[in-house]
């Protein structure tokens, strides 16, 4: 009995957290491969895609899922000639992303202040942002599916300058669920 009480005391002191395994979609570069993907959501064939991977996350949902979209990602490969170390476009292109729940819904901010397209990635900044927006929407659709209340999503593009000001037209909002 003393062991059980000690264990319970330890758990309460350590602070119990819930770890959930959830699908998170990411915008991924396929540079270094021989594949182009037809991205019907933006109407172009690109050497990039949006795909999900399971992640074990803890924290405030759905905000933590938005933050996880920018996780480092290396494709596993059985080919010793494939040496690409990073494929997540947000990491590759230095695009920040955060999610924050506000009174009027979830605010998703994409920070393009350090946006750069590395050599070998055959995309524009606009295409990378559009792929990121698809990843956000698909990630949130999976999260929102079992929820009973609608989720309002507000997208903002932060850190623009003269060269990236046109990206502001990608801002917007939409509602998921609750129909």
mmCIF file of C-alpha atoms in Angstrom:
data_model
loop_
_atom_site.group_PDB
_atom_site.id
_atom_site.type_symbol
_atom_site.label_atom_id
_atom_site.label_comp_id
_atom_site.label_asym_id
_atom_site.label_seq_id
_atom_site.Cartn_x
_atom_site.Cartn_y
_atom_site.Cartn_z
ATOM 1 C CA UNK A 1 0.000 0.000 0.000
ATOM 2 C CA UNK A 2 2.865 2.385 0.826
ATOM 3 C CA UNK A 3 4.333 1.758 -2.639
ATOM 4 C CA UNK A 4 1.008 2.647 -4.284
ATOM 5 C CA UNK A 5 0.718 5.859 -2.272
ATOM 6 C CA UNK A 6 4.328 6.783 -3.084
ATOM 7 C CA UNK A 7 3.716 6.130 -6.788
ATOM 8 C CA UNK A 8 0.529 8.187 -6.786
ATOM 9 C CA UNK A 9 2.323 10.992 -4.961
ATOM 10 C CA UNK A 10 5.136 10.921 -7.532
ATOM 11 C CA UNK A 11 2.688 11.108 -10.444
ATOM 12 C CA UNK A 12 0.855 14.037 -8.869
ATOM 13 C CA UNK A 13 4.104 15.888 -8.161
ATOM 14 C CA UNK A 14 5.492 15.264 -11.641
ATOM 15 C CA UNK A 15 2.341 16.611 -13.218
ATOM 16 C CA UNK A 16 0.478 14.164 -15.395
ATOM 17 C CA UNK A 17 0.405 14.991 -19.080
ATOM 18 C CA UNK A 18 -1.432 13.370 -21.926
ATOM 19 C CA UNK A 19 0.510 12.318 -24.989
ATOM 20 C CA UNK A 20 -1.632 11.919 -28.092
ATOM 21 C CA UNK A 21 -0.623 10.316 -31.363
ATOM 22 C CA UNK A 22 -2.096 12.400 -34.176
ATOM 23 C CA UNK A 23 -1.550 12.840 -37.912
ATOM 24 C CA UNK A 24 0.230 16.080 -38.807
ATOM 25 C CA UNK A 25 0.460 17.173 -42.437
ATOM 26 C CA UNK A 26 3.654 18.814 -43.655
ATOM 27 C CA UNK A 27 4.680 20.589 -46.869
ATOM 28 C CA UNK A 28 7.534 18.446 -48.180
ATOM 29 C CA UNK A 29 10.135 18.986 -50.866
ATOM 30 C CA UNK A 30 10.946 16.028 -53.067
ATOM 31 C CA UNK A 31 14.262 17.496 -54.248
ATOM 32 C CA UNK A 32 16.834 14.804 -54.732
ATOM 33 C CA UNK A 33 14.194 12.406 -56.055
ATOM 34 C CA UNK A 34 12.898 11.712 -59.559
ATOM 35 C CA UNK A 35 9.278 12.491 -58.689
ATOM 36 C CA UNK A 36 6.936 15.391 -59.396
ATOM 37 C CA UNK A 37 3.618 15.513 -57.574
ATOM 38 C CA UNK A 38 0.423 16.913 -59.070
ATOM 39 C CA UNK A 39 -0.875 19.244 -56.361
ATOM 40 C CA UNK A 40 -4.507 19.658 -57.335
ATOM 41 C CA UNK A 41 -5.153 22.074 -54.460
ATOM 42 C CA UNK A 42 -2.943 24.683 -56.162
ATOM 43 C CA UNK A 43 -3.279 23.417 -59.742
ATOM 44 C CA UNK A 44 0.425 22.778 -60.408
ATOM 45 C CA UNK A 45 2.815 19.874 -60.765
ATOM 46 C CA UNK A 46 5.672 20.452 -58.342
ATOM 47 C CA UNK A 47 8.615 18.603 -56.909
ATOM 48 C CA UNK A 48 6.812 18.889 -53.587
ATOM 49 C CA UNK A 49 3.841 17.392 -51.790
ATOM 50 C CA UNK A 50 1.771 17.621 -48.621
ATOM 51 C CA UNK A 51 1.799 14.411 -46.599
ATOM 52 C CA UNK A 52 0.993 13.342 -43.078
ATOM 53 C CA UNK A 53 3.048 11.520 -40.519
ATOM 54 C CA UNK A 54 2.040 10.380 -37.059
ATOM 55 C CA UNK A 55 3.424 12.413 -34.203
ATOM 56 C CA UNK A 56 3.223 11.936 -30.422
ATOM 57 C CA UNK A 57 2.317 15.379 -29.081
ATOM 58 C CA UNK A 58 1.468 16.930 -25.762
ATOM 59 C CA UNK A 59 0.240 20.426 -25.032
ATOM 60 C CA UNK A 60 -2.670 22.605 -26.060
ATOM 61 C CA UNK A 61 -4.571 21.225 -29.037
ATOM 62 C CA UNK A 62 -4.894 22.233 -31.856
ATOM 63 C CA UNK A 63 -2.136 24.835 -31.362
ATOM 64 C CA UNK A 64 0.599 22.259 -30.782
ATOM 65 C CA UNK A 65 -0.392 20.524 -34.029
ATOM 66 C CA UNK A 66 0.182 23.761 -35.945
ATOM 67 C CA UNK A 67 3.615 24.185 -34.365
ATOM 68 C CA UNK A 68 4.457 20.563 -35.272
ATOM 69 C CA UNK A 69 3.895 21.217 -38.991
ATOM 70 C CA UNK A 70 7.391 22.765 -38.985
ATOM 71 C CA UNK A 71 9.167 19.713 -37.546
ATOM 72 C CA UNK A 72 12.466 18.638 -39.097
ATOM 73 C CA UNK A 73 11.885 15.744 -41.481
ATOM 74 C CA UNK A 74 14.285 13.438 -43.281
ATOM 75 C CA UNK A 75 12.853 10.850 -45.655
ATOM 76 C CA UNK A 76 13.939 7.337 -44.750
ATOM 77 C CA UNK A 77 15.532 5.668 -47.769
ATOM 78 C CA UNK A 78 16.971 2.347 -48.821
ATOM 79 C CA UNK A 79 19.121 4.066 -51.470
ATOM 80 C CA UNK A 80 22.616 5.019 -50.278
ATOM 81 C CA UNK A 81 22.761 7.745 -52.957
ATOM 82 C CA UNK A 82 19.831 9.660 -51.435
ATOM 83 C CA UNK A 83 21.537 12.069 -49.059
ATOM 84 C CA UNK A 84 18.916 14.779 -48.545
ATOM 85 C CA UNK A 85 18.929 15.674 -44.858
ATOM 86 C CA UNK A 86 15.823 17.902 -44.716
ATOM 87 C CA UNK A 87 12.577 17.892 -46.729
ATOM 88 C CA UNK A 88 10.133 19.992 -44.668
ATOM 89 C CA UNK A 89 9.634 23.149 -46.731
ATOM 90 C CA UNK A 90 9.011 25.319 -43.673
ATOM 91 C CA UNK A 91 12.397 24.306 -42.260
ATOM 92 C CA UNK A 92 14.172 24.483 -45.631
ATOM 93 C CA UNK A 93 12.762 27.907 -46.520
ATOM 94 C CA UNK A 94 12.992 29.439 -43.016
ATOM 95 C CA UNK A 95 9.256 29.982 -42.708
ATOM 96 C CA UNK A 96 7.965 30.164 -39.147
ATOM 97 C CA UNK A 97 4.523 28.969 -38.086
ATOM 98 C CA UNK A 98 2.578 29.332 -34.855
ATOM 99 C CA UNK A 99 -0.932 28.603 -33.722
ATOM 100 C CA UNK A 100 -2.681 30.496 -30.954
ATOM 101 C CA UNK A 101 -6.256 30.177 -29.747
ATOM 102 C CA UNK A 102 -7.957 33.544 -29.471
ATOM 103 C CA UNK A 103 -11.525 34.566 -28.641
ATOM 104 C CA UNK A 104 -12.393 34.711 -32.345
ATOM 105 C CA UNK A 105 -10.841 31.318 -33.184
ATOM 106 C CA UNK A 106 -7.473 29.797 -33.978
ATOM 107 C CA UNK A 107 -4.920 32.268 -35.298
ATOM 108 C CA UNK A 108 -2.302 30.664 -37.531
ATOM 109 C CA UNK A 109 0.633 32.949 -38.321
ATOM 110 C CA UNK A 110 3.209 32.242 -41.001
ATOM 111 C CA UNK A 111 6.382 34.299 -40.555
ATOM 112 C CA UNK A 112 8.172 35.007 -43.848
ATOM 113 C CA UNK A 113 10.703 37.518 -42.479
ATOM 114 C CA UNK A 114 13.581 35.051 -43.072
ATOM 115 C CA UNK A 115 12.111 33.369 -46.183
ATOM 116 C CA UNK A 116 14.770 31.970 -48.513
ATOM 117 C CA UNK A 117 14.535 29.297 -51.173
ATOM 118 C CA UNK A 118 17.596 27.048 -51.005
ATOM 119 C CA UNK A 119 19.435 25.907 -54.103
ATOM 120 C CA UNK A 120 17.969 22.692 -55.423
ATOM 121 C CA UNK A 121 14.423 23.479 -54.263
ATOM 122 C CA UNK A 122 12.515 24.357 -57.420
ATOM 123 C CA UNK A 123 9.696 26.380 -55.851
ATOM 124 C CA UNK A 124 8.741 29.980 -55.265
ATOM 125 C CA UNK A 125 8.025 31.418 -51.845
ATOM 126 C CA UNK A 126 4.353 31.701 -52.829
ATOM 127 C CA UNK A 127 4.212 27.995 -53.717
ATOM 128 C CA UNK A 128 5.854 27.049 -50.412
ATOM 129 C CA UNK A 129 3.316 29.156 -48.483
ATOM 130 C CA UNK A 130 0.401 27.645 -50.429
ATOM 131 C CA UNK A 131 1.653 24.150 -49.596
ATOM 132 C CA UNK A 132 1.960 25.173 -45.936
ATOM 133 C CA UNK A 133 -1.639 26.424 -45.985
ATOM 134 C CA UNK A 134 -2.798 23.079 -47.390
ATOM 135 C CA UNK A 135 -0.882 21.315 -44.595
ATOM 136 C CA UNK A 136 -2.558 23.536 -41.986
ATOM 137 C CA UNK A 137 -6.025 22.886 -43.345
ATOM 138 C CA UNK A 138 -5.547 19.107 -43.645
ATOM 139 C CA UNK A 139 -4.054 18.881 -40.155
ATOM 140 C CA UNK A 140 -6.951 20.846 -38.683
ATOM 141 C CA UNK A 141 -9.579 18.890 -40.635
ATOM 142 C CA UNK A 142 -8.340 15.694 -38.988
ATOM 143 C CA UNK A 143 -8.364 17.317 -35.566
ATOM 144 C CA UNK A 144 -11.765 18.936 -36.065
ATOM 145 C CA UNK A 145 -13.609 15.878 -37.382
ATOM 146 C CA UNK A 146 -14.677 14.484 -33.973
ATOM 147 C CA UNK A 147 -15.272 17.943 -32.439
ATOM 148 C CA UNK A 148 -18.825 19.183 -31.928
ATOM 149 C CA UNK A 149 -18.214 22.941 -32.100
ATOM 150 C CA UNK A 150 -16.966 24.665 -35.258
ATOM 151 C CA UNK A 151 -13.395 25.961 -35.417
ATOM 152 C CA UNK A 152 -12.758 29.356 -36.974
ATOM 153 C CA UNK A 153 -9.259 29.529 -38.472
ATOM 154 C CA UNK A 154 -7.652 32.918 -39.161
ATOM 155 C CA UNK A 155 -4.501 32.873 -41.309
ATOM 156 C CA UNK A 156 -2.019 35.752 -41.217
ATOM 157 C CA UNK A 157 1.253 36.268 -43.069
ATOM 158 C CA UNK A 158 3.758 38.085 -40.855
ATOM 159 C CA UNK A 159 7.189 39.627 -41.481
ATOM 160 C CA UNK A 160 6.618 40.752 -45.050
ATOM 161 C CA UNK A 161 8.855 43.300 -46.740
ATOM 162 C CA UNK A 162 8.867 44.916 -50.174
ATOM 163 C CA UNK A 163 9.832 41.620 -51.809
ATOM 164 C CA UNK A 164 7.236 39.501 -50.021
ATOM 165 C CA UNK A 165 4.342 41.953 -49.535
ATOM 166 C CA UNK A 166 2.287 40.211 -52.238
ATOM 167 C CA UNK A 167 2.061 37.131 -49.978
ATOM 168 C CA UNK A 168 -0.405 39.044 -47.772
ATOM 169 C CA UNK A 169 -3.132 38.149 -50.286
ATOM 170 C CA UNK A 170 -2.885 34.548 -49.015
ATOM 171 C CA UNK A 171 -4.319 35.631 -45.662
ATOM 172 C CA UNK A 172 -7.877 34.682 -44.879
ATOM 173 C CA UNK A 173 -10.186 32.742 -42.648
ATOM 174 C CA UNK A 174 -12.430 29.706 -42.816
ATOM 175 C CA UNK A 175 -14.589 27.603 -40.543
ATOM 176 C CA UNK A 176 -14.187 23.867 -40.031
ATOM 177 C CA UNK A 177 -16.970 21.691 -38.684
ATOM 178 C CA UNK A 178 -20.256 22.699 -37.166
ATOM 179 C CA UNK A 179 -22.178 22.548 -40.425
#
